[in-house]
PDB file of C-alpha atoms in Angstrom:
ATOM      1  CA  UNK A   1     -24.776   2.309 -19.078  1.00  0.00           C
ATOM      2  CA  UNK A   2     -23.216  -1.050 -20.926  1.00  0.00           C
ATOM      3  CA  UNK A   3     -23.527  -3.874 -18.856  1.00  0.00           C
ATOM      4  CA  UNK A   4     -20.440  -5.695 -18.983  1.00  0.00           C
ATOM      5  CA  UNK A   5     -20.151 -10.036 -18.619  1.00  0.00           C
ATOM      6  CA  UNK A   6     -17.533 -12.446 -18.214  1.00  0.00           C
ATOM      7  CA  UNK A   7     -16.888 -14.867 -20.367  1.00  0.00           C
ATOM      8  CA  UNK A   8     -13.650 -17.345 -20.792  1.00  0.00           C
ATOM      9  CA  UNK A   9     -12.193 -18.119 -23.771  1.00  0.00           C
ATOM     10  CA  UNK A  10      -9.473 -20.517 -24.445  1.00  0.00           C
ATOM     11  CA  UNK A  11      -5.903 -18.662 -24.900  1.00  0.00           C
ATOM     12  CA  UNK A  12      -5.238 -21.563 -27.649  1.00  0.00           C
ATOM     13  CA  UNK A  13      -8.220 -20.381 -30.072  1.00  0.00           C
ATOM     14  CA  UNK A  14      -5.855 -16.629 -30.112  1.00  0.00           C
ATOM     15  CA  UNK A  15      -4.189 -15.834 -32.898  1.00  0.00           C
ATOM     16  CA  UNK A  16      -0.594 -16.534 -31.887  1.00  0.00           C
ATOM     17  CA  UNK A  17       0.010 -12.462 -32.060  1.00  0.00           C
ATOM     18  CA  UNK A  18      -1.996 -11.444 -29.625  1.00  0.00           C
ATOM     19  CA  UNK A  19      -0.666 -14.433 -26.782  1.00  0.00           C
ATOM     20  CA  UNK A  20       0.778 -12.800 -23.982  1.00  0.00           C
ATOM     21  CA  UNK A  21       2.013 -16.041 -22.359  1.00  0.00           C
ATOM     22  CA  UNK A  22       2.832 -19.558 -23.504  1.00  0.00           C
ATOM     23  CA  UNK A  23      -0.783 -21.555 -24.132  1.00  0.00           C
ATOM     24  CA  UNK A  24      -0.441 -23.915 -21.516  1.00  0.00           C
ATOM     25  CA  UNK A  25      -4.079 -24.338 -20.888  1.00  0.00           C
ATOM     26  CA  UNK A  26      -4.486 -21.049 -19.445  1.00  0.00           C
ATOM     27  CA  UNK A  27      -7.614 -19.295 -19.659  1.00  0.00           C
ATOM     28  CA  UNK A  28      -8.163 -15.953 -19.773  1.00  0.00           C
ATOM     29  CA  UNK A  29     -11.114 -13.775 -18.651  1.00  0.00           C
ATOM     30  CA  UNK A  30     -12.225 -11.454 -21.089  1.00  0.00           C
ATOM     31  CA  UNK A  31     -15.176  -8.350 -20.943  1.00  0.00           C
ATOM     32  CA  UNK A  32     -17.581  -7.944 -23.365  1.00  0.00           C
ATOM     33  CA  UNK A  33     -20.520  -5.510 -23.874  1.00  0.00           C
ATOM     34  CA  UNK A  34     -23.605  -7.200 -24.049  1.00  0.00           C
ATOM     35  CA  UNK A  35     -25.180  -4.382 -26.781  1.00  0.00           C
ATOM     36  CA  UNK A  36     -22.690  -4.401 -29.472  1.00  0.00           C
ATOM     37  CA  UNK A  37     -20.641  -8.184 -28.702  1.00  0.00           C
ATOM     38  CA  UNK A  38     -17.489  -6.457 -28.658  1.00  0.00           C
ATOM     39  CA  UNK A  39     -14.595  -8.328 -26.789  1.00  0.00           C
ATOM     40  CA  UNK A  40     -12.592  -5.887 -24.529  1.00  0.00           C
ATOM     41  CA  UNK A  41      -9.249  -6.971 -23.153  1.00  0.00           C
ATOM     42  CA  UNK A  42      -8.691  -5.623 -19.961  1.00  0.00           C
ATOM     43  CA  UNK A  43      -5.676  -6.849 -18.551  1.00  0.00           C
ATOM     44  CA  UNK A  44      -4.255  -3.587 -16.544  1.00  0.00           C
ATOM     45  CA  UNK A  45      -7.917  -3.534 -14.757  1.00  0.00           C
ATOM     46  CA  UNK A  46      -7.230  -7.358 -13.772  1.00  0.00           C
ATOM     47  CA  UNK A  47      -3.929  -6.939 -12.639  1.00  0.00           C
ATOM     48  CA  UNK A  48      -4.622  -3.819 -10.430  1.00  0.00           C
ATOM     49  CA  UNK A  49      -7.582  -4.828  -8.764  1.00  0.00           C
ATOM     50  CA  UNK A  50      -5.045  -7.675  -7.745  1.00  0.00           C
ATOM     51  CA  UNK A  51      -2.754  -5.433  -6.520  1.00  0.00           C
ATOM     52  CA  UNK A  52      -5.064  -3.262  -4.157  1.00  0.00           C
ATOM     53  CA  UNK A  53      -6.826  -6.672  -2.706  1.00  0.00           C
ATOM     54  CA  UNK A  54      -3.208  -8.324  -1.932  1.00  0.00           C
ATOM     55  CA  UNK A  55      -2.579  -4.583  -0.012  1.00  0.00           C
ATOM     56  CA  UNK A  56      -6.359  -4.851   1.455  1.00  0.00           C
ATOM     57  CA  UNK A  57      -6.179  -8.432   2.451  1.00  0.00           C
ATOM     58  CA  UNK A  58      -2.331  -8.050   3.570  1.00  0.00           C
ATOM     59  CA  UNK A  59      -2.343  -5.012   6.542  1.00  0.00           C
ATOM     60  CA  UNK A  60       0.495  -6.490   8.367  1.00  0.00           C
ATOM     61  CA  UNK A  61       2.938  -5.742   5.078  1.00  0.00           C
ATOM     62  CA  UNK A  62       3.254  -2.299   5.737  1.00  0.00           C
ATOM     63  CA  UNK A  63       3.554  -2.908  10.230  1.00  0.00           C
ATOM     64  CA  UNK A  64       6.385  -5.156   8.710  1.00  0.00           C
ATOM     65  CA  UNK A  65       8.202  -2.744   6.290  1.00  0.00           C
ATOM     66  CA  UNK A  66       7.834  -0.029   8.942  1.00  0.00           C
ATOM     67  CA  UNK A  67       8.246  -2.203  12.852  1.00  0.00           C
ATOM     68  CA  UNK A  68      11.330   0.063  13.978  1.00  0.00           C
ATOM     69  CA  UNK A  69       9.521   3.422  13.475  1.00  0.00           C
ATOM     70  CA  UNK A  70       6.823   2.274  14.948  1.00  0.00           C
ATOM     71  CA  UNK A  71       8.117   0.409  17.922  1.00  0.00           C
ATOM     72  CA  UNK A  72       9.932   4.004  18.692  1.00  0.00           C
ATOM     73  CA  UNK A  73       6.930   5.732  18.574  1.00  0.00           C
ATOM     74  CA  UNK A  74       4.680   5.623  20.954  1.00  0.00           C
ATOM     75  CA  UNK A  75       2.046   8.077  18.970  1.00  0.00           C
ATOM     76  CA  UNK A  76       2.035   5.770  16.545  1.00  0.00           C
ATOM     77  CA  UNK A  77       1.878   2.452  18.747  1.00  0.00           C
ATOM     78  CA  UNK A  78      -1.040   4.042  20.105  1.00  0.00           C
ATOM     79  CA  UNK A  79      -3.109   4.119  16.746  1.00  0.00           C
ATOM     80  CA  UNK A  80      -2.422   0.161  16.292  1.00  0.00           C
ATOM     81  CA  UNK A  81      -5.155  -2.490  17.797  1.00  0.00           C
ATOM     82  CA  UNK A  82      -3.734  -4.943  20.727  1.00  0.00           C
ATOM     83  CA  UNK A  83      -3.031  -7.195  17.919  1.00  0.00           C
ATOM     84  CA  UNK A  84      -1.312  -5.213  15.257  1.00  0.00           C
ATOM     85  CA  UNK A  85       0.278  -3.719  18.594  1.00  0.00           C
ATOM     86  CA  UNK A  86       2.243  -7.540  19.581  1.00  0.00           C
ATOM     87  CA  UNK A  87       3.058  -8.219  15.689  1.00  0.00           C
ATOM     88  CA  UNK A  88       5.048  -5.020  15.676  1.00  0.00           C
ATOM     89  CA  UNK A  89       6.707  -5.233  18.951  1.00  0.00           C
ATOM     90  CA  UNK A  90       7.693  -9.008  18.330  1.00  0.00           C
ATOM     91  CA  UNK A  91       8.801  -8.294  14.544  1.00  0.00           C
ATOM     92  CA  UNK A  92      11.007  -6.212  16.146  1.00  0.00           C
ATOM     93  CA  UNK A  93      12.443  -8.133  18.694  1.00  0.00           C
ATOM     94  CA  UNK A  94      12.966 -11.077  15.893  1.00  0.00           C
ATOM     95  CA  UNK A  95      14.451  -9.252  13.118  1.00  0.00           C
ATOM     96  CA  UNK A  96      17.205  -7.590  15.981  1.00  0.00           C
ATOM     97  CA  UNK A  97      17.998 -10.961  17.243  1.00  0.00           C
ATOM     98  CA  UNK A  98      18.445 -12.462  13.948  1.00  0.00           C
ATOM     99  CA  UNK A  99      20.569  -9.417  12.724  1.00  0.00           C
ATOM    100  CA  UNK A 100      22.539  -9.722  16.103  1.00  0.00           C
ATOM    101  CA  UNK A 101      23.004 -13.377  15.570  1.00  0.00           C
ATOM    102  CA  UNK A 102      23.803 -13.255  11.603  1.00  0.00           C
ATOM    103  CA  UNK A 103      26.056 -10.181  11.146  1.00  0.00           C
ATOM    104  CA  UNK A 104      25.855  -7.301  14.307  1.00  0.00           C
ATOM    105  CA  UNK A 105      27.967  -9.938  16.592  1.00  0.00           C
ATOM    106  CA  UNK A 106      30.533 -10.119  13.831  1.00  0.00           C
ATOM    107  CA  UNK A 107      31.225  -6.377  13.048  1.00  0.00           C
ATOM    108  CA  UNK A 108      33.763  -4.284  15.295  1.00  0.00           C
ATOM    109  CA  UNK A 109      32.622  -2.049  18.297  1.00  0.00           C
ATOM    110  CA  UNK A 110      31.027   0.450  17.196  1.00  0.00           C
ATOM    111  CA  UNK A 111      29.268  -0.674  14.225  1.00  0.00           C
ATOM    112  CA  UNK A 112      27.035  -3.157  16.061  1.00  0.00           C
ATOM    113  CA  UNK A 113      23.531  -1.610  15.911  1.00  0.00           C
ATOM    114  CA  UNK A 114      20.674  -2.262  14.391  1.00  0.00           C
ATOM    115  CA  UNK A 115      19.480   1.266  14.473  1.00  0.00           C
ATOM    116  CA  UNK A 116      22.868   3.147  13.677  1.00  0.00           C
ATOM    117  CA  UNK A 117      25.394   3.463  11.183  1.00  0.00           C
ATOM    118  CA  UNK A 118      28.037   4.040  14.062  1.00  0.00           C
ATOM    119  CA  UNK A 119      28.518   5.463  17.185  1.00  0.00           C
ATOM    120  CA  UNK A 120      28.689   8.976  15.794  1.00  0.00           C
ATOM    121  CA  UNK A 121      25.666   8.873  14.408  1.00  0.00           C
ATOM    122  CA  UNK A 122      23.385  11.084  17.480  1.00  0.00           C
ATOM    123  CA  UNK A 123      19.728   9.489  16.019  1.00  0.00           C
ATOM    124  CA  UNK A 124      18.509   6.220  14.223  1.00  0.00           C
ATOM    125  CA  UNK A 125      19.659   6.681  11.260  1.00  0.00           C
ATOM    126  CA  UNK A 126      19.220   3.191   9.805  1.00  0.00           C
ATOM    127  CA  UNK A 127      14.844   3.116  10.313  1.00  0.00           C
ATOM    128  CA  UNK A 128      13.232   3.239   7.530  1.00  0.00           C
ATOM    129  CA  UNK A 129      10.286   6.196   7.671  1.00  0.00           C
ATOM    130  CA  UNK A 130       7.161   5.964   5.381  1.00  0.00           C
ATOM    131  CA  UNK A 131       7.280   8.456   2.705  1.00  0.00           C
ATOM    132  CA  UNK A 132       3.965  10.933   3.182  1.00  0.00           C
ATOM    133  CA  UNK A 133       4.267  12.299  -0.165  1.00  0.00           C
ATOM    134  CA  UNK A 134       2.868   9.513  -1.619  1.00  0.00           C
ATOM    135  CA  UNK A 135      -0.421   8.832  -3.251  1.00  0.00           C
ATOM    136  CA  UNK A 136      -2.909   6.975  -0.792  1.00  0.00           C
ATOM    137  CA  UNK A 137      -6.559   5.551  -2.247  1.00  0.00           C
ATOM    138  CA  UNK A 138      -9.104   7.150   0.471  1.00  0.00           C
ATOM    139  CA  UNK A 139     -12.945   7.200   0.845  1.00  0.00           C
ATOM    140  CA  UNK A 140     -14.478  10.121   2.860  1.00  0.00           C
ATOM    141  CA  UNK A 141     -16.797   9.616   5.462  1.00  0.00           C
ATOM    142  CA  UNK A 142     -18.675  13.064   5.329  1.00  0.00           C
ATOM    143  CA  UNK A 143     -18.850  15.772   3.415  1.00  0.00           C
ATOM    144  CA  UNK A 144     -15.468  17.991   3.766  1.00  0.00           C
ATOM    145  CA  UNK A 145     -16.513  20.871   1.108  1.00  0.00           C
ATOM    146  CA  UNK A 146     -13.930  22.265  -0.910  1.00  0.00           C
ATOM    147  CA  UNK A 147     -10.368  21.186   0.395  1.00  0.00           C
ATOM    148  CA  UNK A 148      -6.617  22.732  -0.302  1.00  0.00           C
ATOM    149  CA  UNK A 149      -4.307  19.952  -1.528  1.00  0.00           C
ATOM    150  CA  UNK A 150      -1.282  22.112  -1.429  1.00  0.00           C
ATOM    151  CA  UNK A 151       0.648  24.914   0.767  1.00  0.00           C
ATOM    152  CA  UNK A 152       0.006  27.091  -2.133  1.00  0.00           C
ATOM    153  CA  UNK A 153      -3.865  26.887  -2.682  1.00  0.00           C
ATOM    154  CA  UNK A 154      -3.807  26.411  -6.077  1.00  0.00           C
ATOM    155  CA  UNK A 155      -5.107  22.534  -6.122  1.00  0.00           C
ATOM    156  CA  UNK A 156      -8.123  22.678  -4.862  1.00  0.00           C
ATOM    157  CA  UNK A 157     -10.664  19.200  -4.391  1.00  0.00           C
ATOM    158  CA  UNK A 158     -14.254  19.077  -3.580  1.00  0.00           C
ATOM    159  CA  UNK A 159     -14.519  15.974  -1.103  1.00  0.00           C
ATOM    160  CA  UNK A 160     -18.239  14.537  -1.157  1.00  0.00           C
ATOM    161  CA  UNK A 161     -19.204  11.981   1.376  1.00  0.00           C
ATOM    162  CA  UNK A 162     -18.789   8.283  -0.033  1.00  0.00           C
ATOM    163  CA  UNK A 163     -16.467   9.293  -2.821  1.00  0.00           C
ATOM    164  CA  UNK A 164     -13.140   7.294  -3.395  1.00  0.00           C
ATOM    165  CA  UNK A 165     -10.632   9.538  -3.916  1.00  0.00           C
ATOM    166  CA  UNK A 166      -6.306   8.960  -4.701  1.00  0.00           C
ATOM    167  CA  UNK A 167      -4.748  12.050  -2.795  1.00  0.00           C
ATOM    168  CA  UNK A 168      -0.997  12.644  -1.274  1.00  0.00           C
ATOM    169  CA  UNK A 169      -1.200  11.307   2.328  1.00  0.00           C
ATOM    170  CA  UNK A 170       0.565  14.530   3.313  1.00  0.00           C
ATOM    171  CA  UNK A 171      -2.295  16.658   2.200  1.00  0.00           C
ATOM    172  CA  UNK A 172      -5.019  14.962   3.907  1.00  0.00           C
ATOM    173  CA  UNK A 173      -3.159  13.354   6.846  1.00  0.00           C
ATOM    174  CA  UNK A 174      -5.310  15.985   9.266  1.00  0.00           C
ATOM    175  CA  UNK A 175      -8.274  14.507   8.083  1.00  0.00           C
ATOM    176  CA  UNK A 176      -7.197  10.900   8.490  1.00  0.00           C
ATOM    177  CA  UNK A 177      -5.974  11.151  12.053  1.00  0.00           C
ATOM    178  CA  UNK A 178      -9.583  13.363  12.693  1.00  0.00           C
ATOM    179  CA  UNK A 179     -11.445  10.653  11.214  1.00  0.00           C
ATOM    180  CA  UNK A 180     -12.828  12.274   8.427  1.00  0.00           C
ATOM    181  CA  UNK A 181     -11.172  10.035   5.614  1.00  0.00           C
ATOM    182  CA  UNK A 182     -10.743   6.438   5.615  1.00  0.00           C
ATOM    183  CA  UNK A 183      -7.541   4.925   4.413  1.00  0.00           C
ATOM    184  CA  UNK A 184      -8.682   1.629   2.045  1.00  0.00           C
TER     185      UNK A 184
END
């Protein structure tokens, strides 16, 4: 295995042609391998690892994206700590009053709900659901054995304890709410 260090080097001392920004006395941190002194870029590696610690460190994002289907559900209440439990509930209650205050007390009968498009509409039409079919990055916490990703059984994963994995929620979503898989 290479062992990889840091080391910074000065955008300015780039040639101009391989700046990705203005060289405002920004530094860059670059990887290279200790065994042959070659100086890896890697950018995309930087900027994700970014993007999966701001989701990490940030839980309360998604409570926030998704406070009206939760507040509704109590299944789903349930499965939130105490905590997580009053920042949904109070989101809530301070995004309706705003909306009520701002626009919903200006709109005709009818059309003054948070929740609906209008008083035809039978359900809450207007809350936003989480999409299952997405891709989710998941570690397992035992051994599962071999695993069907799909209705059909043609995609097929072995799950090993300890392994990070990126799966559709909707596949493994038994094994999450069973406690078998960890959501990171």
């Amino acid at each position: 295995m290479v062992a990889l260090a840091k080391r910074p080097i000065n955008v300015e001392t780039r040639p101009a042609r391989q700046r990705r920004q203005p060289a405002s006395k920004q530094v860059l941190w670059l990887y290279y391998t200790c065994d042959t002194d070659q100086v890896v870029d890697e950018p995309d590696h930087l900027y994700t690892q970014i993007a999966i610690n701001y989701v990490v460190y940030n839980p309360n994002k998604k409570i926030e994206k998704y406070m009206a289907h939760i507040a509704n559900s109590e299944d789903l209440l349930s499965r939130l700590s105490q905590q997580e439990q009053r920042f949904a509930k109070s989101c809530k209650e301070i995004m309706e009053k705003h909306l009520e205050q701002s626009v919903l007390s200006k709109l005709p009968y009818g059309y003054d709900s948070v929740t609906r498009q209008s008083l035809s509409s039978t359900e809450d039409d207007m809350v936003p659901e989480p999409q299952l079919d997405t891709f989710v990055f998941c570690k397992t916490k035992s051994d599962v054995g071999a695993f069907q990703l799909d209705d059909v059984g043609e995609e097929v994963v072995d799950l090993v304890a300890d392994d990070l994995y990126v799966l559709r929620y909707k596949s493994i979503k038994g094994l999450v709410e069973a406690g078998r898989i960890d959501l990171i």
